[in-house]
Amino acid sequence: MTATLREPMVLLLISAAALYLVPGDLGAALFLCLGAAVSVTLVVAQEARTERDLVRLRHLAEPMARVIRDGAERKVPSRDLVPGEVILVGEGERLPADSVLLSGDALTVDESALTGEAVAVTKRPRGGHRR
């Protein structure tokens, strides 16, 4: 809010209100102060709304993982994964962690974000298990 009070337009309105007080025009000075107050209120409200929307967007963009916990499939934030947890991966989903393929079909993984390789890497189940 202090940054808002240092905005040039707000400073101009407050300065003009002070100048109107010098000759004694109280009505004009109050009108300019009201304009400055409305301007500050709108800026503060917009900043609060923007901050709230950014928090929501961060929550929506947070990577999620499908895991088996307590015998049931659950969707949890990737940051809450623990070592040894069973992660379920479907077609087109991102792998949320360094993992070992325990069962299923062969999996093709695009590791370019980590290694820079342009070609996807094929992963096979550990121990040759197929499900």
PDB file of C-alpha atoms in Angstrom:
ATOM      1  CA  MET A   1       0.000   0.000   0.000  1.00  0.00           C
ATOM      2  CA  THR A   2       2.896   2.384   0.676  1.00  0.00           C
ATOM      3  CA  ALA A   3       4.053   1.862  -2.918  1.00  0.00           C
ATOM      4  CA  THR A   4       0.575   2.857  -4.063  1.00  0.00           C
ATOM      5  CA  LEU A   5       0.787   6.077  -2.062  1.00  0.00           C
ATOM      6  CA  ARG A   6       4.031   6.911  -3.912  1.00  0.00           C
ATOM      7  CA  GLU A   7       2.381   6.639  -7.334  1.00  0.00           C
ATOM      8  CA  PRO A   8       2.728   9.897  -9.306  1.00  0.00           C
ATOM      9  CA  MET A   9      -1.028  10.303  -9.861  1.00  0.00           C
ATOM     10  CA  VAL A  10      -1.830   9.889  -6.159  1.00  0.00           C
ATOM     11  CA  LEU A  11       0.920  12.332  -5.201  1.00  0.00           C
ATOM     12  CA  LEU A  12      -0.413  14.795  -7.767  1.00  0.00           C
ATOM     13  CA  LEU A  13      -3.957  14.551  -6.369  1.00  0.00           C
ATOM     14  CA  ILE A  14      -2.760  15.021  -2.778  1.00  0.00           C
ATOM     15  CA  SER A  15      -0.544  17.964  -3.800  1.00  0.00           C
ATOM     16  CA  ALA A  16      -3.431  19.589  -5.662  1.00  0.00           C
ATOM     17  CA  ALA A  17      -5.682  19.108  -2.632  1.00  0.00           C
ATOM     18  CA  ALA A  18      -3.067  20.812  -0.445  1.00  0.00           C
ATOM     19  CA  LEU A  19      -2.827  23.680  -2.918  1.00  0.00           C
ATOM     20  CA  TYR A  20      -6.604  24.155  -2.857  1.00  0.00           C
ATOM     21  CA  LEU A  21      -6.465  24.412   0.934  1.00  0.00           C
ATOM     22  CA  VAL A  22      -4.092  27.406   0.720  1.00  0.00           C
ATOM     23  CA  PRO A  23      -6.737  29.811  -0.701  1.00  0.00           C
ATOM     24  CA  GLY A  24      -9.369  28.130   1.489  1.00  0.00           C
ATOM     25  CA  ASP A  25     -11.356  26.166  -1.115  1.00  0.00           C
ATOM     26  CA  LEU A  26     -12.288  23.297   1.221  1.00  0.00           C
ATOM     27  CA  GLY A  27     -14.810  21.715  -1.170  1.00  0.00           C
ATOM     28  CA  ALA A  28     -12.315  21.294  -3.994  1.00  0.00           C
ATOM     29  CA  ALA A  29      -9.646  20.004  -1.596  1.00  0.00           C
ATOM     30  CA  LEU A  30     -12.030  17.399  -0.162  1.00  0.00           C
ATOM     31  CA  PHE A  31     -13.093  16.392  -3.679  1.00  0.00           C
ATOM     32  CA  LEU A  32      -9.445  15.796  -4.685  1.00  0.00           C
ATOM     33  CA  CYS A  33      -8.760  13.871  -1.444  1.00  0.00           C
ATOM     34  CA  LEU A  34     -11.816  11.725  -2.145  1.00  0.00           C
ATOM     35  CA  GLY A  35     -10.478  11.046  -5.665  1.00  0.00           C
ATOM     36  CA  ALA A  36      -7.109  10.049  -4.240  1.00  0.00           C
ATOM     37  CA  ALA A  37      -8.750   7.758  -1.665  1.00  0.00           C
ATOM     38  CA  VAL A  38     -10.883   6.072  -4.341  1.00  0.00           C
ATOM     39  CA  SER A  39      -7.812   5.618  -6.550  1.00  0.00           C
ATOM     40  CA  VAL A  40      -5.773   4.068  -3.722  1.00  0.00           C
ATOM     41  CA  THR A  41      -8.679   1.807  -2.723  1.00  0.00           C
ATOM     42  CA  LEU A  42      -9.094   0.532  -6.294  1.00  0.00           C
ATOM     43  CA  VAL A  43      -5.372  -0.162  -6.694  1.00  0.00           C
ATOM     44  CA  VAL A  44      -5.149  -2.015  -3.367  1.00  0.00           C
ATOM     45  CA  ALA A  45      -8.264  -4.073  -4.164  1.00  0.00           C
ATOM     46  CA  GLN A  46      -6.895  -4.974  -7.613  1.00  0.00           C
ATOM     47  CA  GLU A  47      -3.527  -6.006  -6.130  1.00  0.00           C
ATOM     48  CA  ALA A  48      -5.277  -8.216  -3.569  1.00  0.00           C
ATOM     49  CA  ARG A  49      -7.404  -9.838  -6.276  1.00  0.00           C
ATOM     50  CA  THR A  50      -4.338 -10.409  -8.457  1.00  0.00           C
ATOM     51  CA  GLU A  51      -2.429 -12.009  -5.583  1.00  0.00           C
ATOM     52  CA  ARG A  52      -5.367 -14.303  -4.802  1.00  0.00           C
ATOM     53  CA  ASP A  53      -5.615 -15.321  -8.476  1.00  0.00           C
ATOM     54  CA  LEU A  54      -1.882 -16.054  -8.629  1.00  0.00           C
ATOM     55  CA  VAL A  55      -2.189 -18.352  -5.616  1.00  0.00           C
ATOM     56  CA  ARG A  56      -5.045 -20.192  -7.351  1.00  0.00           C
ATOM     57  CA  LEU A  57      -3.023 -20.528 -10.559  1.00  0.00           C
ATOM     58  CA  ARG A  58      -0.041 -21.920  -8.641  1.00  0.00           C
ATOM     59  CA  HIS A  59      -2.349 -24.480  -7.070  1.00  0.00           C
ATOM     60  CA  LEU A  60      -3.779 -25.467 -10.476  1.00  0.00           C
ATOM     61  CA  ALA A  61      -0.319 -25.759 -12.016  1.00  0.00           C
ATOM     62  CA  GLU A  62       1.022 -27.874  -9.164  1.00  0.00           C
ATOM     63  CA  PRO A  63       2.121 -31.293 -10.463  1.00  0.00           C
ATOM     64  CA  MET A  64      -0.030 -34.140  -9.172  1.00  0.00           C
ATOM     65  CA  ALA A  65       0.623 -37.879  -8.990  1.00  0.00           C
ATOM     66  CA  ARG A  66      -1.696 -40.874  -8.834  1.00  0.00           C
ATOM     67  CA  VAL A  67      -0.509 -43.206  -6.070  1.00  0.00           C
ATOM     68  CA  ILE A  68      -1.655 -46.239  -4.134  1.00  0.00           C
ATOM     69  CA  ARG A  69      -2.057 -45.330  -0.444  1.00  0.00           C
ATOM     70  CA  ASP A  70      -3.852 -47.443   2.130  1.00  0.00           C
ATOM     71  CA  GLY A  71      -4.920 -49.789  -0.651  1.00  0.00           C
ATOM     72  CA  ALA A  72      -6.730 -47.086  -2.645  1.00  0.00           C
ATOM     73  CA  GLU A  73      -5.806 -44.924  -5.603  1.00  0.00           C
ATOM     74  CA  ARG A  74      -5.361 -41.275  -4.630  1.00  0.00           C
ATOM     75  CA  LYS A  75      -4.235 -38.105  -6.344  1.00  0.00           C
ATOM     76  CA  VAL A  76      -1.624 -36.224  -4.295  1.00  0.00           C
ATOM     77  CA  PRO A  77       0.741 -33.310  -4.943  1.00  0.00           C
ATOM     78  CA  SER A  78       4.063 -34.567  -6.316  1.00  0.00           C
ATOM     79  CA  ARG A  79       5.932 -32.834  -3.485  1.00  0.00           C
ATOM     80  CA  ASP A  80       4.194 -35.190  -1.019  1.00  0.00           C
ATOM     81  CA  LEU A  81       5.606 -38.373  -2.593  1.00  0.00           C
ATOM     82  CA  VAL A  82       7.748 -40.542  -0.368  1.00  0.00           C
ATOM     83  CA  PRO A  83      10.494 -43.011  -1.321  1.00  0.00           C
ATOM     84  CA  GLY A  84       9.113 -46.456  -2.148  1.00  0.00           C
ATOM     85  CA  GLU A  85       5.628 -45.194  -2.995  1.00  0.00           C
ATOM     86  CA  VAL A  86       3.777 -46.894  -5.869  1.00  0.00           C
ATOM     87  CA  ILE A  87       2.999 -44.354  -8.605  1.00  0.00           C
ATOM     88  CA  LEU A  88       0.409 -45.063 -11.285  1.00  0.00           C
ATOM     89  CA  VAL A  89       1.238 -43.701 -14.728  1.00  0.00           C
ATOM     90  CA  GLY A  90      -1.086 -43.502 -17.700  1.00  0.00           C
ATOM     91  CA  GLU A  91      -0.693 -42.444 -21.302  1.00  0.00           C
ATOM     92  CA  GLY A  92       0.351 -38.810 -21.673  1.00  0.00           C
ATOM     93  CA  GLU A  93       0.945 -38.294 -17.945  1.00  0.00           C
ATOM     94  CA  ARG A  94       4.130 -36.828 -16.553  1.00  0.00           C
ATOM     95  CA  LEU A  95       6.284 -38.885 -14.224  1.00  0.00           C
ATOM     96  CA  PRO A  96       6.434 -36.973 -10.946  1.00  0.00           C
ATOM     97  CA  ALA A  97       9.628 -38.519  -9.571  1.00  0.00           C
ATOM     98  CA  ASP A  98      12.660 -40.670 -10.186  1.00  0.00           C
ATOM     99  CA  SER A  99      10.982 -44.073 -10.489  1.00  0.00           C
ATOM    100  CA  VAL A 100      11.409 -47.724 -11.317  1.00  0.00           C
ATOM    101  CA  LEU A 101       8.906 -49.418 -13.650  1.00  0.00           C
ATOM    102  CA  LEU A 102       7.695 -52.449 -11.692  1.00  0.00           C
ATOM    103  CA  SER A 103       5.023 -53.807 -13.996  1.00  0.00           C
ATOM    104  CA  GLY A 104       3.103 -53.027 -17.144  1.00  0.00           C
ATOM    105  CA  ASP A 105       4.032 -52.587 -20.762  1.00  0.00           C
ATOM    106  CA  ALA A 106       7.166 -50.937 -22.008  1.00  0.00           C
ATOM    107  CA  LEU A 107       7.145 -47.240 -21.331  1.00  0.00           C
ATOM    108  CA  THR A 108       8.597 -44.506 -23.535  1.00  0.00           C
ATOM    109  CA  VAL A 109       9.834 -41.527 -21.542  1.00  0.00           C
ATOM    110  CA  ASP A 110      10.812 -38.109 -22.858  1.00  0.00           C
ATOM    111  CA  GLU A 111      13.779 -37.182 -20.660  1.00  0.00           C
ATOM    112  CA  SER A 112      14.762 -34.125 -22.704  1.00  0.00           C
ATOM    113  CA  ALA A 113      14.022 -31.731 -19.828  1.00  0.00           C
ATOM    114  CA  LEU A 114      16.614 -33.583 -17.705  1.00  0.00           C
ATOM    115  CA  THR A 115      19.203 -34.839 -20.179  1.00  0.00           C
ATOM    116  CA  GLY A 116      18.718 -32.729 -23.287  1.00  0.00           C
ATOM    117  CA  GLU A 117      18.330 -35.857 -25.432  1.00  0.00           C
ATOM    118  CA  ALA A 118      15.894 -35.365 -28.288  1.00  0.00           C
ATOM    119  CA  VAL A 119      14.950 -39.063 -28.502  1.00  0.00           C
ATOM    120  CA  ALA A 120      12.558 -40.677 -26.017  1.00  0.00           C
ATOM    121  CA  VAL A 121      13.989 -43.490 -23.884  1.00  0.00           C
ATOM    122  CA  THR A 122      12.238 -46.863 -23.600  1.00  0.00           C
ATOM    123  CA  LYS A 123      11.842 -48.250 -20.096  1.00  0.00           C
ATOM    124  CA  ARG A 124      10.991 -51.886 -19.366  1.00  0.00           C
ATOM    125  CA  PRO A 125       9.590 -53.384 -16.156  1.00  0.00           C
ATOM    126  CA  ARG A 126      12.214 -54.381 -13.586  1.00  0.00           C
ATOM    127  CA  GLY A 127      12.734 -58.154 -13.607  1.00  0.00           C
ATOM    128  CA  GLY A 128      10.668 -58.597 -16.769  1.00  0.00           C
ATOM    129  CA  HIS A 129       7.290 -58.554 -14.957  1.00  0.00           C
ATOM    130  CA  ARG A 130       4.276 -57.896 -17.151  1.00  0.00           C
ATOM    131  CA  ARG A 131       0.826 -57.142 -15.995  1.00  0.00           C
TER     132      ARG A 131
END
